[in-house]
mmCIF file of C-alpha atoms in Angstrom:
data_model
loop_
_atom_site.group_PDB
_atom_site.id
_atom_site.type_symbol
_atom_site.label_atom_id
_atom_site.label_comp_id
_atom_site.label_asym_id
_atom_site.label_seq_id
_atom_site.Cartn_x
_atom_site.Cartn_y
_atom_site.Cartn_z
ATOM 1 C CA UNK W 1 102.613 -26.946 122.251
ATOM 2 C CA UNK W 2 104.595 -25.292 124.842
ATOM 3 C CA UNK W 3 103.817 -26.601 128.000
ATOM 4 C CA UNK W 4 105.142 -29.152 130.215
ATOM 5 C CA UNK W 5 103.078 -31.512 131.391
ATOM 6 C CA UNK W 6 100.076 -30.611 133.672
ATOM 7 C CA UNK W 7 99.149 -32.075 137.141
ATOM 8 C CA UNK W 8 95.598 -33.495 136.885
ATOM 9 C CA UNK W 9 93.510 -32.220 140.013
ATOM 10 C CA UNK W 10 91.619 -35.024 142.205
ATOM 11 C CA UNK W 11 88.228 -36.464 140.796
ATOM 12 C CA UNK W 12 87.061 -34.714 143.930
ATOM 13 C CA UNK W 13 86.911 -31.349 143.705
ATOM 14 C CA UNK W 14 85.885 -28.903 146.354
ATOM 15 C CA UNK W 15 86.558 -25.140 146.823
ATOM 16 C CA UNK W 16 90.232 -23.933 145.626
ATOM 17 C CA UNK W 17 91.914 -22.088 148.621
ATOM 18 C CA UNK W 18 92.913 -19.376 146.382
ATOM 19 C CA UNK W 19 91.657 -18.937 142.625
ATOM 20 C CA UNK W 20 92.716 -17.375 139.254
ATOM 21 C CA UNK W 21 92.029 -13.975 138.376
ATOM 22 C CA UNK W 22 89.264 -14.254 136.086
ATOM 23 C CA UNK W 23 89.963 -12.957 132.077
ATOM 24 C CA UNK W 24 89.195 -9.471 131.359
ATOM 25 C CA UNK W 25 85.616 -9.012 129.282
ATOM 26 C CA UNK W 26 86.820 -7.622 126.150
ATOM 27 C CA UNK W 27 85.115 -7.352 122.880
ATOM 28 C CA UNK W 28 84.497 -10.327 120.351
ATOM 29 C CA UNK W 29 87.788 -10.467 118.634
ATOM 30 C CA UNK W 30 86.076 -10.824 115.188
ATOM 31 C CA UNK W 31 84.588 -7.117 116.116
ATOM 32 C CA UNK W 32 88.379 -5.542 116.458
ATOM 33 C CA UNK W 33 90.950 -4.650 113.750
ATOM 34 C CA UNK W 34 92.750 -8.111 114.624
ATOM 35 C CA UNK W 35 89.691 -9.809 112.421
ATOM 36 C CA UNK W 36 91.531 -9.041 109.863
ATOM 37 C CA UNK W 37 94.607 -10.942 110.479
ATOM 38 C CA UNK W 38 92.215 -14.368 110.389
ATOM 39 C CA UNK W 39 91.858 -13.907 106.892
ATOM 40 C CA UNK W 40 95.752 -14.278 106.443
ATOM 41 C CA UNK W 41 95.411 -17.865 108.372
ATOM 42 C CA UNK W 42 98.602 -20.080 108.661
ATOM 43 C CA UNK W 43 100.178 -21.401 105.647
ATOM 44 C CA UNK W 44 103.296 -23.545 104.337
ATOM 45 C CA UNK W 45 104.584 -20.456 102.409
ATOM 46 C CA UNK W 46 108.451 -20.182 103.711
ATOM 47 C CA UNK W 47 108.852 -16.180 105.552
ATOM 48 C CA UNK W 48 111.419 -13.964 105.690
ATOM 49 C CA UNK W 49 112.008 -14.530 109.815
ATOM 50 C CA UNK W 50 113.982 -16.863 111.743
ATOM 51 C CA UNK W 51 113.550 -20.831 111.726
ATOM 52 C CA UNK W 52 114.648 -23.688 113.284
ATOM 53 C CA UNK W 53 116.048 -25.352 110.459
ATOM 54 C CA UNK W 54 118.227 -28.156 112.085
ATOM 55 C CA UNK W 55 119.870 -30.107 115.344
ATOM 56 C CA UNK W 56 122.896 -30.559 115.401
ATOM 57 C CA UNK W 57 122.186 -34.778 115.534
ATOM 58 C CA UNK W 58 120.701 -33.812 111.598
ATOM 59 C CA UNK W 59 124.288 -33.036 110.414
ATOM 60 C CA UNK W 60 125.248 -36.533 109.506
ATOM 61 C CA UNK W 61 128.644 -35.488 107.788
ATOM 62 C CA UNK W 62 130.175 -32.299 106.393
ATOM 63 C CA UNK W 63 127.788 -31.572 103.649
ATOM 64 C CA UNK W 64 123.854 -32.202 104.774
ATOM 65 C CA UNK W 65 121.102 -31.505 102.291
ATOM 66 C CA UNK W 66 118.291 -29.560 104.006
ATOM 67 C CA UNK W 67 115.084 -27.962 102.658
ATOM 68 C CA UNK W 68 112.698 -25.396 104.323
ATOM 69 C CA UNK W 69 109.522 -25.338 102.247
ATOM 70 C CA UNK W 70 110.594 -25.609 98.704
ATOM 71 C CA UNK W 71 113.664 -23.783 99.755
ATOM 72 C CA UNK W 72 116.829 -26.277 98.629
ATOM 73 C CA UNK W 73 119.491 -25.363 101.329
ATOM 74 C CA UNK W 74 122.741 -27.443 102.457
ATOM 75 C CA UNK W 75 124.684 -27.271 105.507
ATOM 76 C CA UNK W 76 128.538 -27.320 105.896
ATOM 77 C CA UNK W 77 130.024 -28.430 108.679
ATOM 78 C CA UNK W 78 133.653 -28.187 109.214
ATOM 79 C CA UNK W 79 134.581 -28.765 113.063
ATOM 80 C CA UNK W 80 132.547 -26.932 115.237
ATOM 81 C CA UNK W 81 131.597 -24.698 112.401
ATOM 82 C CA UNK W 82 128.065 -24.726 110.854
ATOM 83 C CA UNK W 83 127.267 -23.021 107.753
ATOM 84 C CA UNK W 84 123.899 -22.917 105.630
ATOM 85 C CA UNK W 85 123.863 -21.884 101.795
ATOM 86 C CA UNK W 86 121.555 -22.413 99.187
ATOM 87 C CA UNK W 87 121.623 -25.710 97.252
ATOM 88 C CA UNK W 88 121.212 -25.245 93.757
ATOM 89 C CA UNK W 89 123.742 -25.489 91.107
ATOM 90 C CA UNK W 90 123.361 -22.168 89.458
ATOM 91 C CA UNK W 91 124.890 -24.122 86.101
ATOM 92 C CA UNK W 92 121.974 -26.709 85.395
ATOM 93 C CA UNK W 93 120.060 -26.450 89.178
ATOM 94 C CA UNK W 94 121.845 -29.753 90.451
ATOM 95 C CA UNK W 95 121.277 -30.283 94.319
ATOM 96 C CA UNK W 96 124.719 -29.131 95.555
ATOM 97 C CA UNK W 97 123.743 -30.651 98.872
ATOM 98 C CA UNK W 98 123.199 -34.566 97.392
ATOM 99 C CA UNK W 99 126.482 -36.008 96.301
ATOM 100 C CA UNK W 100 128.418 -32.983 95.990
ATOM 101 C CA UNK W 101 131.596 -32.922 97.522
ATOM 102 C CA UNK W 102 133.500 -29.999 99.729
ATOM 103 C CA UNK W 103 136.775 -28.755 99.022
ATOM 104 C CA UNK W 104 138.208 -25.711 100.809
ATOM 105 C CA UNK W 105 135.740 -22.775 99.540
ATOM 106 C CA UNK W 106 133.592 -24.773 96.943
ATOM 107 C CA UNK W 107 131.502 -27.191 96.505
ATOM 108 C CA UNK W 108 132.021 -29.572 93.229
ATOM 109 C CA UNK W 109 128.856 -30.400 91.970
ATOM 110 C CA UNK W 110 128.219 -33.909 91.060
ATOM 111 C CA UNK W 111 126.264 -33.263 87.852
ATOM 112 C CA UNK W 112 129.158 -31.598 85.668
ATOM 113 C CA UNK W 113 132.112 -31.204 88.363
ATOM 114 C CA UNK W 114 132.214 -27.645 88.683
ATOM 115 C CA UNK W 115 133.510 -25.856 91.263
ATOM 116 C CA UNK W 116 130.969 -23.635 93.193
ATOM 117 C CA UNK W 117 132.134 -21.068 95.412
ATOM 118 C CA UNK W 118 130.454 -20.951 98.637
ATOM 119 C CA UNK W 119 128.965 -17.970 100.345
ATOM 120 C CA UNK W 120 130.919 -14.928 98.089
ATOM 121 C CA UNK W 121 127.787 -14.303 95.163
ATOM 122 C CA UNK W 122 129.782 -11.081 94.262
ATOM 123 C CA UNK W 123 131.130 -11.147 90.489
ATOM 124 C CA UNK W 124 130.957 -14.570 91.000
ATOM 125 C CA UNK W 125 129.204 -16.844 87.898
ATOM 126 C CA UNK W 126 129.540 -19.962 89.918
ATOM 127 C CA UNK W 127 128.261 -18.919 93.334
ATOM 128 C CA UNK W 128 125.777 -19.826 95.866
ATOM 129 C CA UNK W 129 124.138 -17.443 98.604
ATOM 130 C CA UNK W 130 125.201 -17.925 102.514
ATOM 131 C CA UNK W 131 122.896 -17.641 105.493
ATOM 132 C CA UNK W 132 123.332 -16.547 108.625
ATOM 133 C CA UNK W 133 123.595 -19.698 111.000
ATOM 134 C CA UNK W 134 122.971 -18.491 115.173
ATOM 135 C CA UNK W 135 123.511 -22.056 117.462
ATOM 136 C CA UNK W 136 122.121 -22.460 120.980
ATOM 137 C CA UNK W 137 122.985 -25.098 122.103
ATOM 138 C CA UNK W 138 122.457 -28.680 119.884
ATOM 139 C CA UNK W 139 119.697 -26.169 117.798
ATOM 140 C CA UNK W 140 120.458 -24.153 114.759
ATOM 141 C CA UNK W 141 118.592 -21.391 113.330
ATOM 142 C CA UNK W 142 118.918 -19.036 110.197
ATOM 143 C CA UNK W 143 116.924 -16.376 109.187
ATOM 144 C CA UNK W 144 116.428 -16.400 104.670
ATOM 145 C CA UNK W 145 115.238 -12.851 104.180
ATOM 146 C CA UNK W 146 117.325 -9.837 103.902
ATOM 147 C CA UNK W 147 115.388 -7.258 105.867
ATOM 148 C CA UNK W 148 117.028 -6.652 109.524
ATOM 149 C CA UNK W 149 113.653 -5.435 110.142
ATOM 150 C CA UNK W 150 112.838 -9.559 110.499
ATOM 151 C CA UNK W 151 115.495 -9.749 113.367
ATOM 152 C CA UNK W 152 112.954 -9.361 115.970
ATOM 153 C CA UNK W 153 115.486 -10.139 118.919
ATOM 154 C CA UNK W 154 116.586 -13.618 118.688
ATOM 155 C CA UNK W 155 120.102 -12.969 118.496
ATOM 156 C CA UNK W 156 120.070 -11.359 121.607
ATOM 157 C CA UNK W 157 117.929 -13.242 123.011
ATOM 158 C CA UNK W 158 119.877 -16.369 122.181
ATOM 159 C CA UNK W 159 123.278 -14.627 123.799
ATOM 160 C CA UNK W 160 121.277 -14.085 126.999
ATOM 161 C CA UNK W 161 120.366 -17.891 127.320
ATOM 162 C CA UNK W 162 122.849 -20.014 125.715
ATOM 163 C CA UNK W 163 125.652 -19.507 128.876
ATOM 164 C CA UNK W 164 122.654 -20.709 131.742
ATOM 165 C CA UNK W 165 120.079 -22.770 129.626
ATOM 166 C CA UNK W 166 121.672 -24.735 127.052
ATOM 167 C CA UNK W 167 119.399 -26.294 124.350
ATOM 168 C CA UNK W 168 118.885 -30.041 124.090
ATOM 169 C CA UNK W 169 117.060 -31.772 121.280
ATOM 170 C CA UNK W 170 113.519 -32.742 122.607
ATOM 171 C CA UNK W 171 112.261 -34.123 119.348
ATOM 172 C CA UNK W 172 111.786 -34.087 115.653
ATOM 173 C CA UNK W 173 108.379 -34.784 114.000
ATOM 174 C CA UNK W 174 106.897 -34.243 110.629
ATOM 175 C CA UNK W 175 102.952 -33.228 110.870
ATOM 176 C CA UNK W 176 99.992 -32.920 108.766
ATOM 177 C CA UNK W 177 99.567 -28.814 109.397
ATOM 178 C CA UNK W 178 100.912 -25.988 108.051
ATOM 179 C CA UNK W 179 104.226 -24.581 110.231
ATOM 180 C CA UNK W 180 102.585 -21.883 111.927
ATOM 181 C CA UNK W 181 99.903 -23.818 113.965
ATOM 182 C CA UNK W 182 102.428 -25.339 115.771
ATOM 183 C CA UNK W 183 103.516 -21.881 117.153
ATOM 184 C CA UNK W 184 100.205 -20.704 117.409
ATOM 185 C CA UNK W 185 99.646 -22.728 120.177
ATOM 186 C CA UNK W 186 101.747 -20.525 122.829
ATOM 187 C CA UNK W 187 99.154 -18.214 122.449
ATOM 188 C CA UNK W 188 95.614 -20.066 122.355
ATOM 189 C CA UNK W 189 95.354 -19.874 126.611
ATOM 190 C CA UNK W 190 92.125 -22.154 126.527
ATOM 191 C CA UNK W 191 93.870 -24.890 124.461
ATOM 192 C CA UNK W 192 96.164 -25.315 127.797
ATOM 193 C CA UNK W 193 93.215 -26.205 130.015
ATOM 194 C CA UNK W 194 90.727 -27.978 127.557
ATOM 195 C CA UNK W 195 93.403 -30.177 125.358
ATOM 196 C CA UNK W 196 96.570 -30.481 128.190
ATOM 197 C CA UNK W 197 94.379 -30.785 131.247
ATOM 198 C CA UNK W 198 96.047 -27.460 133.072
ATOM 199 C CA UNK W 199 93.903 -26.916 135.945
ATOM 200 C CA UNK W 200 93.839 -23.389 135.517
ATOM 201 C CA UNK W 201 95.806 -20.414 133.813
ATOM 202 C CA UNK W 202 95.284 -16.498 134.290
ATOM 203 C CA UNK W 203 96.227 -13.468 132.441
ATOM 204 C CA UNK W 204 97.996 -14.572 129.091
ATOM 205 C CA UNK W 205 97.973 -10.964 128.158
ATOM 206 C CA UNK W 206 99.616 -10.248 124.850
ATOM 207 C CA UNK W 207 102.328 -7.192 124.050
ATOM 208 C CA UNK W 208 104.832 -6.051 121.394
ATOM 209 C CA UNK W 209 108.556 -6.970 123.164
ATOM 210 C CA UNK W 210 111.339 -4.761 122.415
ATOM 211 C CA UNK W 211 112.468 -5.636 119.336
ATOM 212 C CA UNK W 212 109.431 -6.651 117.473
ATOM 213 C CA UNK W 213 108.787 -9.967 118.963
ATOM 214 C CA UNK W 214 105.213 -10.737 120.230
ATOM 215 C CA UNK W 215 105.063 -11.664 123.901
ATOM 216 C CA UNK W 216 102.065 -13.500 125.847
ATOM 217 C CA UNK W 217 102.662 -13.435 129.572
ATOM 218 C CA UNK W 218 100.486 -15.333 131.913
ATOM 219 C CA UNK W 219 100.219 -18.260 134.750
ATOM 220 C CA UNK W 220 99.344 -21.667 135.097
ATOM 221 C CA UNK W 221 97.739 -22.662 139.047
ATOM 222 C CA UNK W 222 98.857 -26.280 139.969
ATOM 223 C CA UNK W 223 98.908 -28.263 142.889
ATOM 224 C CA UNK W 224 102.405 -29.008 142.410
ATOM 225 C CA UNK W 225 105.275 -28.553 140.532
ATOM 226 C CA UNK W 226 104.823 -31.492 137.569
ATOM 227 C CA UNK W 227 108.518 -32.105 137.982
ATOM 228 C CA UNK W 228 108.552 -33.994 140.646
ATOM 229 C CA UNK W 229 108.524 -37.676 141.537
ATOM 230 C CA UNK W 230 105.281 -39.867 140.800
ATOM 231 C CA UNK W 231 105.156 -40.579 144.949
ATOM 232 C CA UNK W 232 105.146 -36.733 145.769
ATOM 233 C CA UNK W 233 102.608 -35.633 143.228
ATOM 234 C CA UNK W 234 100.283 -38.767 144.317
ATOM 235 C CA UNK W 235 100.877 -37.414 148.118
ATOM 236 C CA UNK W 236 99.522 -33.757 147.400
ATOM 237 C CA UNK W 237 96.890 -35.221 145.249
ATOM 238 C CA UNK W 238 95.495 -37.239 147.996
ATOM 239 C CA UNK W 239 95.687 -34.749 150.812
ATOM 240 C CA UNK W 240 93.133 -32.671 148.532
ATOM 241 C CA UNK W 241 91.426 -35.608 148.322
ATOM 242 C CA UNK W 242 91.290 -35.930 152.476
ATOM 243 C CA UNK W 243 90.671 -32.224 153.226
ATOM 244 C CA UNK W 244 88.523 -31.832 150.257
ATOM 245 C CA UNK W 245 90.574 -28.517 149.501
ATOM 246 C CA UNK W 246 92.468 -28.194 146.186
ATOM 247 C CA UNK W 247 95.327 -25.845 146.744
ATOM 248 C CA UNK W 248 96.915 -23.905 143.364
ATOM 249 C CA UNK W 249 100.351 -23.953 145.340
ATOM 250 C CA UNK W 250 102.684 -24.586 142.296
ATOM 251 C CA UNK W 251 102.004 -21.240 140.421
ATOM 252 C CA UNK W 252 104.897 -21.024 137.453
ATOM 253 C CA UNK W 253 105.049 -18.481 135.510
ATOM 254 C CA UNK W 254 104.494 -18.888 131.649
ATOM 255 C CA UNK W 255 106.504 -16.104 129.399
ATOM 256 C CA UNK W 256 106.308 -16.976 125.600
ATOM 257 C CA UNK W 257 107.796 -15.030 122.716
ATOM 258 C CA UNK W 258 107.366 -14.978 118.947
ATOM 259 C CA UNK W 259 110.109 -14.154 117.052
ATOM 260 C CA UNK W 260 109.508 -15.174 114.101
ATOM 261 C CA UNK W 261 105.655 -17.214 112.716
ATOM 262 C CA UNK W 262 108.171 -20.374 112.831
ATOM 263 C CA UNK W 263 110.093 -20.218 115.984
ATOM 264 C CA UNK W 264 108.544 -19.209 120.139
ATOM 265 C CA UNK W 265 110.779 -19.138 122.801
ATOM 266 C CA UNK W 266 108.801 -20.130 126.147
ATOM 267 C CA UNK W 267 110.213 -19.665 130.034
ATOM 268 C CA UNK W 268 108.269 -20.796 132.271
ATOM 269 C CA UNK W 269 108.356 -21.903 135.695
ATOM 270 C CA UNK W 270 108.788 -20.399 139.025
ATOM 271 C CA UNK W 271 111.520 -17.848 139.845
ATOM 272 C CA UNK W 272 114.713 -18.856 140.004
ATOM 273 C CA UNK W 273 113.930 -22.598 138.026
ATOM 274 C CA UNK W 274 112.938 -21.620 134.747
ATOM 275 C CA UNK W 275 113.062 -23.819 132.215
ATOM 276 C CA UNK W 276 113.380 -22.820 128.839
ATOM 277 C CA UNK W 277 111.307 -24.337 125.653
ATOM 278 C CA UNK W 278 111.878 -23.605 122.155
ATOM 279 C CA UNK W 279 108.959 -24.689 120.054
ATOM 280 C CA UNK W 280 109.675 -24.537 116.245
ATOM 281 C CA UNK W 281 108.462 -25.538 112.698
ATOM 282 C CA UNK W 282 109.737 -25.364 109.282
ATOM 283 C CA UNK W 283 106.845 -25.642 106.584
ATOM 284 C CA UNK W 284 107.367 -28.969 104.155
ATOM 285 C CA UNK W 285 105.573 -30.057 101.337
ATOM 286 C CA UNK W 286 102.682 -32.049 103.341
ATOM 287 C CA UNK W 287 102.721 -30.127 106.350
ATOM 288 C CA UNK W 288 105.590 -29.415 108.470
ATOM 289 C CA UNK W 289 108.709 -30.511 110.715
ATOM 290 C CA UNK W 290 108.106 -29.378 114.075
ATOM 291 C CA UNK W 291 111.063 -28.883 116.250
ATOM 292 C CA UNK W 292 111.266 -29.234 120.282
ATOM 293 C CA UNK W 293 114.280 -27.895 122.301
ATOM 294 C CA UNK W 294 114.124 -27.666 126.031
ATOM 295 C CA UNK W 295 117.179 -25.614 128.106
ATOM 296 C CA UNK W 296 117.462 -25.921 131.748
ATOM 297 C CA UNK W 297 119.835 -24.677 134.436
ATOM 298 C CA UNK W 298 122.496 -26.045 135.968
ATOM 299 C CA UNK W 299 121.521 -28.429 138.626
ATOM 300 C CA UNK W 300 118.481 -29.521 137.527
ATOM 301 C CA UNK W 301 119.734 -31.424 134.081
ATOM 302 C CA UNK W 302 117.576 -34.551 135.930
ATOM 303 C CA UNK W 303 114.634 -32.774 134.912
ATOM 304 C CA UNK W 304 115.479 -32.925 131.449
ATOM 305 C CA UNK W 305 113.805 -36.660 130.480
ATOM 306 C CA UNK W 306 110.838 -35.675 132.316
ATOM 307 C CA UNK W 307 110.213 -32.716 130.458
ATOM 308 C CA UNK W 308 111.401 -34.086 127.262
ATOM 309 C CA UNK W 309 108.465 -36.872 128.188
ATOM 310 C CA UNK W 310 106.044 -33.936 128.414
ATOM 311 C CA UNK W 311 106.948 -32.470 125.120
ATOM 312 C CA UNK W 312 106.133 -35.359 123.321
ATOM 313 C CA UNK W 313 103.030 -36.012 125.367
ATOM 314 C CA UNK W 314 101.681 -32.874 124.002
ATOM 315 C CA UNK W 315 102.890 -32.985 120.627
ATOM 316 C CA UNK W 316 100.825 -35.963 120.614
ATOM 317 C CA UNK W 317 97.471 -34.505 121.889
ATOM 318 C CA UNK W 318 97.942 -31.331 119.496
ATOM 319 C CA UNK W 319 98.589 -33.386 116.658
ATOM 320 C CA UNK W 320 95.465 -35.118 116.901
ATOM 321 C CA UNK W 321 94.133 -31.379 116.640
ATOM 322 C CA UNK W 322 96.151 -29.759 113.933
ATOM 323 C CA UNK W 323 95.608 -32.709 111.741
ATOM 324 C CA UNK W 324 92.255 -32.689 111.790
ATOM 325 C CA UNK W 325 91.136 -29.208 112.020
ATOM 326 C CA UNK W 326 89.176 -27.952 108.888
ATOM 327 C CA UNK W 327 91.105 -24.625 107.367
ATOM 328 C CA UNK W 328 88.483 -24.066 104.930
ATOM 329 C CA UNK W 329 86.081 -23.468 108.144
ATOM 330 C CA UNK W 330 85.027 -19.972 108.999
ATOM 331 C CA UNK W 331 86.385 -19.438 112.093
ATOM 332 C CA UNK W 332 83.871 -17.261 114.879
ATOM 333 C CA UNK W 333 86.479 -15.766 117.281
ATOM 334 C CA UNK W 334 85.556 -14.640 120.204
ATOM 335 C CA UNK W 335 87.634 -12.676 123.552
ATOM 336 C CA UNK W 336 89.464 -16.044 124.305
ATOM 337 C CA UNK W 337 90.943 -15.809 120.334
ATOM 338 C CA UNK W 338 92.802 -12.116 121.237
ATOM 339 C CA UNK W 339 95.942 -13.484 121.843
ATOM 340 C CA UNK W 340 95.750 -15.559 118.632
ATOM 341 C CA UNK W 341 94.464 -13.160 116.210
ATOM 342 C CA UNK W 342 97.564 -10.888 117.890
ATOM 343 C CA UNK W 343 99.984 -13.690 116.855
ATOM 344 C CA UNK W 344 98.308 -14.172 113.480
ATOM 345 C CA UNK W 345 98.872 -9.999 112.690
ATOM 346 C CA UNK W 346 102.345 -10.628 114.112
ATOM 347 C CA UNK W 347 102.867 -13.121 111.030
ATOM 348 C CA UNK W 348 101.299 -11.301 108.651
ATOM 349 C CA UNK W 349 104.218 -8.299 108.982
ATOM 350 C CA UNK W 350 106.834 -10.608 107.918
ATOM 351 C CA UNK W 351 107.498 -11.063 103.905
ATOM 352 C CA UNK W 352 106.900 -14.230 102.166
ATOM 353 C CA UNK W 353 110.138 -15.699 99.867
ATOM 354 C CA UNK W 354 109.184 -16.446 96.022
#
């Protein structure tokens, strides 16, 4: 889920002052090319693109053992330095990452006390493979593949926001579904108005960004602005009520975009106080660990526990989805389903690691 929480409109409802442009008739989904990306429907394989693997809370103390699927990793932290190799002892497959110990360059692994060189693999015996680590704030992402084709534009993106919209944990929670559900979700519009209760949304139009991310634009009509107090929200809710007019006045925008099928990178608000949402999830052995981060602006970090509140308000309601749903189920897409069946061919161009 990628959306904050949504202002409920009045039991009674009359004529809107101003309404939603309505969705473009398209073609059933299932009739278009993109039909074929539903065959390829999420799964808890580990791919080559970015993830969220960690906060920066996680780290407990200089040497963390981490996994993403069945991918044994470990993180090294030395000051403000984070670094992420792969766990296993290439001697007898020890986890480097559980009761080893750091010392300078290497790792000593507890099984047989040998010293394992982190990060140089070149001539090396006694080596393990580094990843690249990019921080934004408390969140920390790596990518595990070695094609720069699975860049997409989250490095640049990240440089862009981490000075003005610096990440803060939102939450942490392990779920029943395979990883890229979760992201799905930025791009199932309907799912916004039927599951969160958003009064309306409009466009969520769907486009290749410039660096091979996918992008879903769109906007969400509110009567307010969900960020404010309980007292102002109840006061606009009640003068629809009186005039028996429900006004979309609070009209945010919502700007999501994939970079990887593990990691979406939502804006969305009106201009000038955008937040910033990072929705993420690595795949596990029952499911996956889904990931919240949520960046705002300076001068409006007393938004933060409110939207923080949202996030796991939502997480909540999808969950009771995602767990659920039947995979085995043939799916019948229809026009609403573009935008996911664009996201589901978006994850099907990224590799899958052995």
């Amino acid at each position: 889920m990628t959306t904050p929480p949504a202002t409920t409109p009045p039991a009674r409802t009359a004529t809107a002052a101003t309404t939603s442009p309505a969705r473009t008739a398209t073609a059933p989904a299932n009739e278009t090319p993109l039909a074929a990306a539903a065959a390829g429907s999420a799964s808890s394989a580990v791919h080559t693109g970015w993830h969220l693997f960690a906060f920066l809370s996680e780290l407990t103390g200089n040497l963390t053992p981490l996994a993403i699927g069945p991918r044994r990793l470990m993180a090294v932290r030395q000051h403000d330095e984070v670094r992420l190799f792969d766990a296993n002892c290439p001697h007898r497959g020890a986890h480097l990452g559980i009761g080893g110990t750091v010392d300078g360059d290497c790792v000593i692994c507890p099984f047989h006390g040998k010293r394992i060189t982190l990060g140089d693999t070149t001539g090396r015996r006694w080596a393990v493979r580094e990843h690249p680590v990019l921080r934004w704030g408390q969140a920390l992402f790596t990518r595990l593949g070695q094609d720069d084709a699975d860049d997409r534009g989250l490095p640049a993106a990240l440089a862009a926001f981490d000075a003005t919209h610096p990440l803060v944990a939102a939450l942490t929670r392990d779920i029943a579904a395979p990883a890229e559900l979760i992201v799905e979700n930025a791009f199932d519009g309907d799912h916004f108005t039927a599951l969160h209760k958003v009064p309306k949304v409009g466009g969520m139009q769907t486009r290749p960004g410039e660096a091979g991310e996918l992008v879903i634009e769109g906007e969400f009509f509110m009567q307010t602005s969900p960020w404010q107090d309980d007292r102002a929200k109840e006061a606009v809710r009640w003068e629809a009520v009186r005039t028996g007019v429900v006004r979309w006045d609070y009209r945010p925008r919502f700007l999501a975009r994939a970079f990887s099928p593990g990691v979406v990178v939502t804006e969305f608000g009106p201009p000038g106080r955008t937040h910033v949402i990072v929705t993420a999830a690595v795949p596990t052995a029952t499911g996956c660990t889904a990931r919240v981060a949520i960046g705002v602006s300076a001068g409006h970090e007393a938004e933060l526990p409110m939207l923080i509140a949202g996030s796991h308000k939502a997480i909540g309601e999808d969950i009771s989805i995602w767990e659920n749903l039947d995979l085995t189920a043939e799916p019948h897409y229809d026009a609403g389903d573009r935008p996911v069946l664009a996201f589901k061919a978006f994850c099907a161009g990224f590799g899958r690691l052995a």
